[in-house]
GROMACS .gro file of C-alpha atoms in nm:
model
  189
    1MET     CA    1   4.217  -0.162   0.335
    2VAL     CA    2   3.891  -0.047   0.493
    3LEU     CA    3   3.890   0.299   0.645
    4PHE     CA    4   3.651   0.340   0.938
    5THR     CA    5   3.585   0.657   1.130
    6ALA     CA    6   3.363   0.684   1.431
    7SER     CA    7   3.165   0.970   1.573
    8CYS     CA    8   2.958   1.007   1.880
    9GLY     CA    9   2.674   1.189   1.710
   10GLY     CA   10   2.431   0.899   1.737
   11SER     CA   11   2.116   0.901   1.948
   12THR     CA   12   2.282   0.710   2.232
   13ALA     CA   13   2.554   0.908   2.408
   14GLY     CA   14   2.897   0.752   2.370
   15THR     CA   15   2.794   0.499   2.106
   16PRO     CA   16   3.019   0.529   1.801
   17ARG     CA   17   2.858   0.518   1.459
   18ALA     CA   18   3.016   0.451   1.125
   19THR     CA   19   3.061   0.737   0.880
   20GLY     CA   20   3.191   0.761   0.528
   21SER     CA   21   3.175   0.477   0.277
   22SER     CA   22   3.134   0.211   0.543
   23ALA     CA   23   2.821   0.386   0.674
   24SER     CA   24   2.655   0.387   0.332
   25THR     CA   25   2.739   0.019   0.287
   26ALA     CA   26   2.586  -0.062   0.626
   27ALA     CA   27   2.272   0.137   0.544
   28THR     CA   28   2.235  -0.042   0.209
   29THR     CA   29   2.274  -0.388   0.361
   30SER     CA   30   2.026  -0.321   0.640
   31ARG     CA   31   1.748  -0.209   0.404
   32LEU     CA   32   1.466  -0.463   0.378
   33ALA     CA   33   1.230  -0.319   0.115
   34PRO     CA   34   1.321  -0.322  -0.253
   35LEU     CA   35   1.432   0.008  -0.405
   36LEU     CA   36   1.216   0.188  -0.659
   37ALA     CA   37   1.301   0.071  -1.010
   38GLN     CA   38   1.095   0.351  -1.167
   39PRO     CA   39   1.075   0.726  -1.105
   40PRO     CA   40   0.887   0.823  -0.785
   41LEU     CA   41   0.528   0.932  -0.838
   42ASP     CA   42   0.386   1.261  -0.713
   43THR     CA   43   0.085   1.179  -0.492
   44SER     CA   44  -0.006   1.542  -0.407
   45ARG     CA   45  -0.312   1.552  -0.637
   46PHE     CA   46  -0.468   1.250  -0.468
   47GLU     CA   47  -0.356   1.363  -0.123
   48ALA     CA   48  -0.570   1.673  -0.179
   49ASP     CA   49  -0.867   1.459  -0.292
   50PRO     CA   50  -0.815   1.084  -0.244
   51CYS     CA   51  -1.164   1.011  -0.379
   52GLN     CA   52  -1.029   1.103  -0.726
   53ALA     CA   53  -0.781   0.814  -0.714
   54LEU     CA   54  -1.031   0.591  -0.898
   55ARG     CA   55  -1.254   0.699  -1.182
   56PRO     CA   56  -1.621   0.585  -1.165
   57GLU     CA   57  -1.582   0.341  -1.457
   58GLN     CA   58  -1.280   0.185  -1.283
   59LEU     CA   59  -1.464   0.147  -0.956
   60ALA     CA   60  -1.760  -0.014  -1.139
   61GLN     CA   61  -1.538  -0.317  -1.216
   62PHE     CA   62  -1.570  -0.410  -0.849
   63GLY     CA   63  -1.949  -0.385  -0.819
   64LYS     CA   64  -2.201  -0.122  -0.717
   65HIS     CA   65  -2.098   0.131  -0.457
   66ASP     CA   66  -2.242   0.403  -0.241
   67PRO     CA   67  -2.096   0.752  -0.289
   68SER     CA   68  -1.738   0.789  -0.172
   69LYS     CA   69  -1.656   0.901   0.181
   70LYS     CA   70  -1.338   1.063   0.300
   71ARG     CA   71  -1.230   0.909   0.628
   72ASP     CA   72  -1.012   1.028   0.914
   73PRO     CA   73  -0.653   1.037   0.793
   74VAL     CA   74  -0.481   0.822   1.056
   75THR     CA   75  -0.202   0.719   0.816
   76GLY     CA   76  -0.276   0.974   0.543
   77PRO     CA   77  -0.556   1.096   0.315
   78ASN     CA   78  -0.803   0.823   0.229
   79CYS     CA   79  -1.136   0.750   0.070
   80ALA     CA   80  -1.375   0.454   0.085
   81TRP     CA   81  -1.656   0.329  -0.133
   82SER     CA   82  -1.891   0.097   0.055
   83GLY     CA   83  -2.070  -0.167  -0.143
   84ALA     CA   84  -2.428  -0.067  -0.229
   85ASP     CA   85  -2.549  -0.393  -0.073
   86ALA     CA   86  -2.371  -0.429   0.261
   87LEU     CA   87  -2.409  -0.808   0.251
   88THR     CA   88  -2.277  -0.884  -0.096
   89ASP     CA   89  -2.096  -0.589  -0.259
   90THR     CA   90  -1.724  -0.528  -0.236
   91THR     CA   91  -1.592  -0.234  -0.034
   92VAL     CA   92  -1.293  -0.050  -0.179
   93ALA     CA   93  -1.069   0.197   0.006
   94ILE     CA   94  -0.766   0.396  -0.109
   95ILE     CA   95  -0.514   0.545   0.131
   96ILE     CA   96  -0.226   0.774   0.039
   97ASN     CA   97  -0.007   0.670   0.329
   98THR     CA   98   0.227   0.952   0.428
   99LYS     CA   99   0.307   0.846   0.785
  100SER     CA  100   0.443   0.489   0.791
  101GLY     CA  101   0.794   0.546   0.657
  102GLY     CA  102   0.714   0.420   0.309
  103LEU     CA  103   0.756   0.059   0.204
  104GLU     CA  104   1.070   0.030   0.419
  105GLY     CA  105   0.862   0.115   0.728
  106ILE     CA  106   0.619  -0.163   0.641
  107TYR     CA  107   0.902  -0.413   0.587
  108GLN     CA  108   1.050  -0.314   0.924
  109ARG     CA  109   0.718  -0.413   1.086
  110ARG     CA  110   0.655  -0.721   0.869
  111GLU     CA  111   0.651  -0.960   1.164
  112GLY     CA  112   0.332  -0.790   1.287
  113TYR     CA  113   0.133  -0.900   0.983
  114GLY     CA  114  -0.034  -1.240   0.963
  115HIS     CA  115  -0.017  -1.225   0.582
  116PHE     CA  116   0.287  -1.056   0.423
  117GLN     CA  117   0.358  -1.128   0.057
  118PRO     CA  118   0.596  -0.917  -0.158
  119THR     CA  119   0.478  -0.841  -0.510
  120THR     CA  120   0.512  -0.579  -0.786
  121ILE     CA  121   0.236  -0.347  -0.906
  122ALA     CA  122   0.278  -0.163  -1.239
  123GLY     CA  123   0.657  -0.186  -1.200
  124TYR     CA  124   0.663  -0.056  -0.840
  125PRO     CA  125   0.761  -0.265  -0.536
  126ALA     CA  126   0.462  -0.366  -0.328
  127VAL     CA  127   0.346  -0.602  -0.060
  128GLN     CA  128   0.016  -0.764   0.028
  129ALA     CA  129  -0.007  -0.713   0.403
  130ILE     CA  130  -0.292  -0.763   0.645
  131ASP     CA  131  -0.318  -0.855   1.013
  132SER     CA  132  -0.486  -1.195   0.977
  133ARG     CA  133  -0.307  -1.476   0.796
  134ASP     CA  134  -0.638  -1.610   0.662
  135ALA     CA  135  -0.792  -1.275   0.562
  136PRO     CA  136  -0.708  -1.304   0.188
  137LYS     CA  137  -0.892  -1.638   0.177
  138GLN     CA  138  -1.189  -1.471   0.347
  139GLY     CA  139  -1.238  -1.177   0.110
  140ASP     CA  140  -1.010  -0.920   0.277
  141CYS     CA  141  -0.674  -0.787   0.156
  142ARG     CA  142  -0.453  -0.477   0.142
  143THR     CA  143  -0.194  -0.407  -0.126
  144LEU     CA  144   0.068  -0.146  -0.031
  145VAL     CA  145   0.267   0.002  -0.319
  146GLY     CA  146   0.586   0.202  -0.271
  147VAL     CA  147   0.545   0.487  -0.521
  148ALA     CA  148   0.802   0.716  -0.353
  149GLU     CA  149   1.049   0.676  -0.067
  150GLU     CA  150   0.804   0.805   0.198
  151ARG     CA  151   0.472   0.741   0.019
  152LEU     CA  152   0.255   0.435  -0.017
  153ILE     CA  153  -0.062   0.376  -0.211
  154ILE     CA  154  -0.277   0.132  -0.016
  155ALA     CA  155  -0.567  -0.044  -0.185
  156HIS     CA  156  -0.793  -0.224   0.062
  157THR     CA  157  -1.072  -0.446  -0.064
  158ASN     CA  158  -1.329  -0.640   0.134
  159ILE     CA  159  -1.528  -0.889  -0.073
  160ARG     CA  160  -1.841  -0.977   0.121
  161ASP     CA  161  -2.011  -1.218  -0.118
  162ARG     CA  162  -1.880  -1.568  -0.046
  163LYS     CA  163  -2.006  -1.673  -0.392
  164ASN     CA  164  -1.783  -1.414  -0.563
  165PRO     CA  165  -1.512  -1.609  -0.754
  166ASP     CA  166  -1.247  -1.376  -0.606
  167TYR     CA  167  -1.361  -1.426  -0.245
  168THR     CA  168  -1.081  -1.673  -0.167
  169SER     CA  169  -0.819  -1.472  -0.356
  170ALA     CA  170  -0.890  -1.120  -0.231
  171CYS     CA  171  -0.533  -0.999  -0.285
  172LYS     CA  172  -0.583  -1.041  -0.659
  173VAL     CA  173  -0.856  -0.777  -0.636
  174SER     CA  174  -0.661  -0.538  -0.411
  175ASP     CA  175  -0.369  -0.572  -0.656
  176GLN     CA  176  -0.601  -0.475  -0.944
  177VAL     CA  177  -0.728  -0.170  -0.755
  178ALA     CA  178  -0.372  -0.066  -0.666
  179ALA     CA  179  -0.262  -0.098  -1.030
  180LEU     CA  180  -0.546   0.131  -1.140
  181VAL     CA  181  -0.447   0.396  -0.886
  182VAL     CA  182  -0.080   0.379  -0.992
  183GLU     CA  183  -0.179   0.420  -1.357
  184ASN     CA  184  -0.400   0.717  -1.261
  185LEU     CA  185  -0.105   0.870  -1.075
  186LYS     CA  186   0.116   0.827  -1.381
  187GLY     CA  187  -0.147   1.000  -1.593
  188ALA     CA  188  -0.192   1.287  -1.347
  189LYS     CA  189   0.133   1.458  -1.448
   0.00000   0.00000   0.00000
C-alpha cells in the first residue's frame, strides 16, 4: 500500500505536491546528474584565490603562459592563463562555479550544449560541455566536475596550435587540467 499525502505549499497556488516517502522517491527519480561517490571537497581556499588552483609546474605541462589573471566572476571565482604566444599556445582557465546549481544544474540545461559528454574525473562525476558540437575537435573544451552538491570545478582549455597533437581531442586536455585541480583540492585539507 502506498501512502500519499498532498499539501498546497508548492509555488503554484492550489497545486498539490507529494510529501513523505513518495516525495523523496520522486525527487530521486527526477535527478539527472550522478550522485557524488566520494566525500564533497571544500573549494573555499580556491574561491578566495582561484589562481592557486594550479601550481606553476602543473601549468607548464600545457605550454608557456602569461601571468595569471583573475576575471569577473559571472559564475564564480575564476582565473585564466593566456598562452604566451597568442597564435600557438594553449589558454587555460579555472572556474570555481558557485552559481549554476552544481552538476545537477548543468544536466538540467544539457540540451543547450552542442557537446555534452558525461565522464569521471579523479572519482568525481563530471561532464565535458561546451556550446559548439565541433569545439572539442577544434581545440576548445570545458570539463565540469561536481566536487560538492552546489560546486563545480570547471577547466576550460583552448588549444590554438592546429599542429598540437591534442588539437582535435581538446577534452582530453581539459580533463587533465580538471584532474590536477581536483587533486590540489584534495591536498588542500
